[in-house]
């Protein structure tokens, strides 16, 4: 009886996971017309050179991580800026984020019905469906948050093992700020852990310095090539 119930549960779980991915695929496949905010972003994607992309305000009053927008531009340019190529990066990011959040939820939700409710919340969310196939940065934000949370779950073990992978993660995690502004908020969590660790252990200062320097570098790069170019006066007036 227990095995039968477990099989039924796994079947339902698999169906819900597949259903969300199917809905995202259908949303991408339909290629509906762009929203106004997508059109505003597309103007810069289609016309900007590299110099303009990293040195000028966007053509419309929009805020978009420039490095991520540049990657979308270079990818979609190979397909003549077709609608699916403009939205495919968002789809890939959202599906990757979905799979990562499924993994993360296994750490915190030990009750299988609570876990199933979490999985069901994805196909039930209009935003998580719509943003999976739009020329917007939100799917990258969801993926970035997942990467940071996954790192936080393993941070203590990585630091105890003192292997090279830990230092690589500490250097590269702040680089996500070039792709998602959410990264700079999430970056405060590992920074706090490193500060606490450095107080407890002398060796923790090395990791704190590595992470702090990397974070400072990418904050500086993001400010110079992105944040200072935001249309603050237009937004706040």
Short mmCIF file of C-alpha atoms in Angstrom, two decimals, residues 8-200:
data_model
loop_
_atom_site.label_atom_id
_atom_site.label_comp_id
_atom_site.label_asym_id
_atom_site.label_seq_id
_atom_site.Cartn_x
_atom_site.Cartn_y
_atom_site.Cartn_z
CA UNK A 8 1.05 7.79 -7.13
CA UNK A 9 2.73 10.73 -5.40
CA UNK A 10 5.74 10.57 -7.74
CA UNK A 11 3.43 10.36 -10.74
CA UNK A 12 1.52 13.46 -9.62
CA UNK A 13 4.76 15.28 -8.89
CA UNK A 14 6.18 14.42 -12.30
CA UNK A 15 2.95 15.55 -13.97
CA UNK A 16 3.01 18.95 -12.24
CA UNK A 17 6.69 19.50 -13.14
CA UNK A 18 6.03 18.52 -16.74
CA UNK A 19 2.88 20.66 -16.82
CA UNK A 20 4.77 23.79 -15.79
CA UNK A 21 7.47 23.21 -18.40
CA UNK A 22 4.79 22.52 -21.01
CA UNK A 23 2.96 25.75 -20.17
CA UNK A 24 6.20 27.72 -20.47
CA UNK A 25 6.92 26.06 -23.81
CA UNK A 26 3.45 26.91 -25.09
CA UNK A 27 3.86 30.50 -23.92
CA UNK A 28 7.12 30.72 -25.87
CA UNK A 29 5.69 28.93 -28.91
CA UNK A 30 2.64 31.18 -29.20
CA UNK A 31 4.87 34.19 -29.94
CA UNK A 32 2.24 36.70 -28.89
CA UNK A 33 2.90 40.35 -29.62
CA UNK A 34 5.30 42.25 -27.37
CA UNK A 35 4.07 44.21 -24.39
CA UNK A 36 4.83 47.94 -24.41
CA UNK A 37 7.72 47.54 -21.98
CA UNK A 38 9.19 44.79 -24.17
CA UNK A 39 8.97 47.06 -27.20
CA UNK A 40 10.75 49.79 -25.24
CA UNK A 41 13.63 47.42 -24.44
CA UNK A 42 13.71 46.02 -27.97
CA UNK A 43 14.46 49.46 -29.43
CA UNK A 44 17.84 49.42 -27.72
CA UNK A 45 18.49 45.75 -28.51
CA UNK A 46 17.94 46.30 -32.22
CA UNK A 47 19.85 49.55 -32.71
CA UNK A 48 22.54 49.91 -30.05
CA UNK A 49 26.20 49.21 -30.69
CA UNK A 50 28.46 47.86 -27.94
CA UNK A 51 29.55 51.41 -27.08
CA UNK A 52 25.96 52.58 -26.73
CA UNK A 53 24.90 49.48 -24.82
CA UNK A 54 27.48 50.11 -22.09
CA UNK A 55 27.83 53.87 -22.35
CA UNK A 56 24.40 55.43 -22.91
CA UNK A 57 20.91 55.47 -21.44
CA UNK A 58 18.53 52.99 -22.99
CA UNK A 59 16.37 54.48 -25.75
CA UNK A 60 13.25 54.29 -23.57
CA UNK A 61 12.81 54.84 -19.84
CA UNK A 62 13.73 51.30 -18.89
CA UNK A 63 16.04 49.62 -16.39
CA UNK A 64 17.72 46.41 -17.55
CA UNK A 65 21.06 44.81 -16.56
CA UNK A 66 23.28 45.79 -19.46
CA UNK A 67 25.43 42.64 -19.59
CA UNK A 68 22.33 40.43 -19.72
CA UNK A 69 20.74 42.68 -22.34
CA UNK A 70 23.95 42.53 -24.38
CA UNK A 71 23.91 38.72 -24.31
CA UNK A 72 20.30 38.73 -25.49
CA UNK A 73 21.23 41.15 -28.25
CA UNK A 74 24.14 39.06 -29.51
CA UNK A 75 22.12 35.84 -29.44
CA UNK A 76 19.03 37.25 -31.14
CA UNK A 77 21.10 39.08 -33.75
CA UNK A 78 22.10 35.69 -35.18
CA UNK A 79 18.39 35.01 -35.81
CA UNK A 80 17.52 38.45 -37.19
CA UNK A 81 15.97 39.49 -33.86
CA UNK A 82 13.10 37.03 -34.23
CA UNK A 83 10.58 37.06 -31.40
CA UNK A 84 11.43 33.58 -30.14
CA UNK A 85 15.17 34.36 -30.05
CA UNK A 86 14.53 37.49 -27.98
CA UNK A 87 12.52 35.50 -25.46
CA UNK A 88 14.42 32.22 -25.45
CA UNK A 89 17.05 33.39 -22.91
CA UNK A 90 14.24 34.17 -20.45
CA UNK A 91 12.76 30.72 -21.04
CA UNK A 92 16.10 28.97 -20.44
CA UNK A 93 16.71 30.98 -17.26
CA UNK A 94 13.25 30.27 -15.88
CA UNK A 95 13.41 26.52 -16.52
CA UNK A 96 16.89 26.38 -14.98
CA UNK A 97 15.60 28.37 -12.00
CA UNK A 98 12.61 26.04 -11.66
CA UNK A 99 14.82 22.96 -11.50
CA UNK A 100 17.15 24.59 -8.97
CA UNK A 101 14.27 25.69 -6.75
CA UNK A 102 12.93 22.13 -6.84
CA UNK A 103 16.28 21.01 -5.47
CA UNK A 104 16.37 23.78 -2.85
CA UNK A 105 12.84 23.01 -1.67
CA UNK A 106 13.91 19.44 -0.90
CA UNK A 107 16.24 20.83 1.79
CA UNK A 108 13.58 22.83 3.59
CA UNK A 109 10.33 20.97 2.93
CA UNK A 110 10.59 17.49 4.39
CA UNK A 111 6.87 16.80 4.24
CA UNK A 112 6.12 15.52 0.75
CA UNK A 113 2.71 17.21 0.57
CA UNK A 114 4.23 20.57 1.44
CA UNK A 115 6.79 19.94 -1.27
CA UNK A 116 4.05 19.10 -3.76
CA UNK A 117 2.22 22.31 -2.82
CA UNK A 118 5.41 24.26 -3.53
CA UNK A 119 5.78 22.62 -6.94
CA UNK A 120 2.11 23.31 -7.73
CA UNK A 121 2.64 27.00 -6.98
CA UNK A 122 4.75 27.36 -10.14
CA UNK A 123 2.14 26.46 -12.77
CA UNK A 124 -0.42 28.31 -10.62
CA UNK A 125 1.57 31.55 -10.81
CA UNK A 126 0.76 33.79 -13.74
CA UNK A 127 3.96 35.77 -13.25
CA UNK A 128 6.22 32.72 -13.28
CA UNK A 129 4.55 31.67 -16.52
CA UNK A 130 4.52 35.03 -18.28
CA UNK A 131 8.06 35.96 -17.32
CA UNK A 132 9.34 32.67 -18.71
CA UNK A 133 8.90 34.03 -22.24
CA UNK A 134 9.24 37.80 -22.15
CA UNK A 135 12.00 40.22 -23.06
CA UNK A 136 12.48 41.11 -19.42
CA UNK A 137 15.07 40.35 -16.76
CA UNK A 138 12.79 38.74 -14.19
CA UNK A 139 13.53 35.11 -15.02
CA UNK A 140 17.23 35.85 -14.54
CA UNK A 141 16.36 37.34 -11.14
CA UNK A 142 14.63 34.09 -10.14
CA UNK A 143 17.63 32.08 -11.33
CA UNK A 144 20.11 34.34 -9.54
CA UNK A 145 18.22 34.03 -6.27
CA UNK A 146 18.22 30.24 -6.63
CA UNK A 147 21.98 30.14 -7.22
CA UNK A 148 22.65 32.20 -4.09
CA UNK A 149 20.29 30.16 -1.91
CA UNK A 150 21.83 26.92 -3.18
CA UNK A 151 25.27 28.29 -2.36
CA UNK A 152 24.15 29.28 1.14
CA UNK A 153 22.98 25.74 1.84
CA UNK A 154 26.48 24.45 1.05
CA UNK A 155 28.61 27.37 2.22
CA UNK A 156 29.63 25.87 5.57
CA UNK A 157 30.65 22.54 4.04
CA UNK A 158 32.59 24.24 1.25
CA UNK A 159 34.49 26.38 3.73
CA UNK A 160 35.28 23.42 5.99
CA UNK A 161 36.67 21.42 3.07
CA UNK A 162 38.85 24.40 2.09
CA UNK A 163 39.05 23.40 -1.55
CA UNK A 164 39.59 25.58 -4.59
CA UNK A 165 35.95 25.39 -5.62
CA UNK A 166 34.94 27.51 -2.65
CA UNK A 167 37.21 30.37 -3.68
CA UNK A 168 35.98 30.12 -7.27
CA UNK A 169 32.38 30.45 -6.04
CA UNK A 170 33.31 33.42 -3.87
CA UNK A 171 34.88 35.17 -6.84
CA UNK A 172 32.15 34.39 -9.37
CA UNK A 173 28.97 34.83 -7.31
CA UNK A 174 29.20 38.65 -7.25
CA UNK A 175 29.61 38.58 -11.04
CA UNK A 176 25.92 37.64 -11.22
CA UNK A 177 25.28 41.29 -10.39
CA UNK A 178 26.19 42.10 -13.99
CA UNK A 179 23.22 39.98 -15.09
CA UNK A 180 20.73 40.65 -12.32
CA UNK A 181 20.39 43.51 -9.83
CA UNK A 182 18.94 40.98 -7.40
CA UNK A 183 22.44 39.52 -7.02
CA UNK A 184 23.71 42.57 -5.14
CA UNK A 185 20.95 42.16 -2.57
CA UNK A 186 21.47 38.41 -2.25
CA UNK A 187 25.24 38.98 -2.02
CA UNK A 188 24.76 40.42 1.47
CA UNK A 189 23.84 36.99 2.84
CA UNK A 190 27.15 35.21 2.05
CA UNK A 191 28.94 38.39 3.15
CA UNK A 192 27.26 38.23 6.55
CA UNK A 193 28.18 34.54 6.90
CA UNK A 194 31.78 35.31 6.02
CA UNK A 195 31.97 38.12 8.57
CA UNK A 196 30.64 35.80 11.28
CA UNK A 197 33.05 33.07 10.18
CA UNK A 198 36.03 35.44 10.22
CA UNK A 199 35.26 36.40 13.82
CA UNK A 200 35.17 32.74 14.86
#
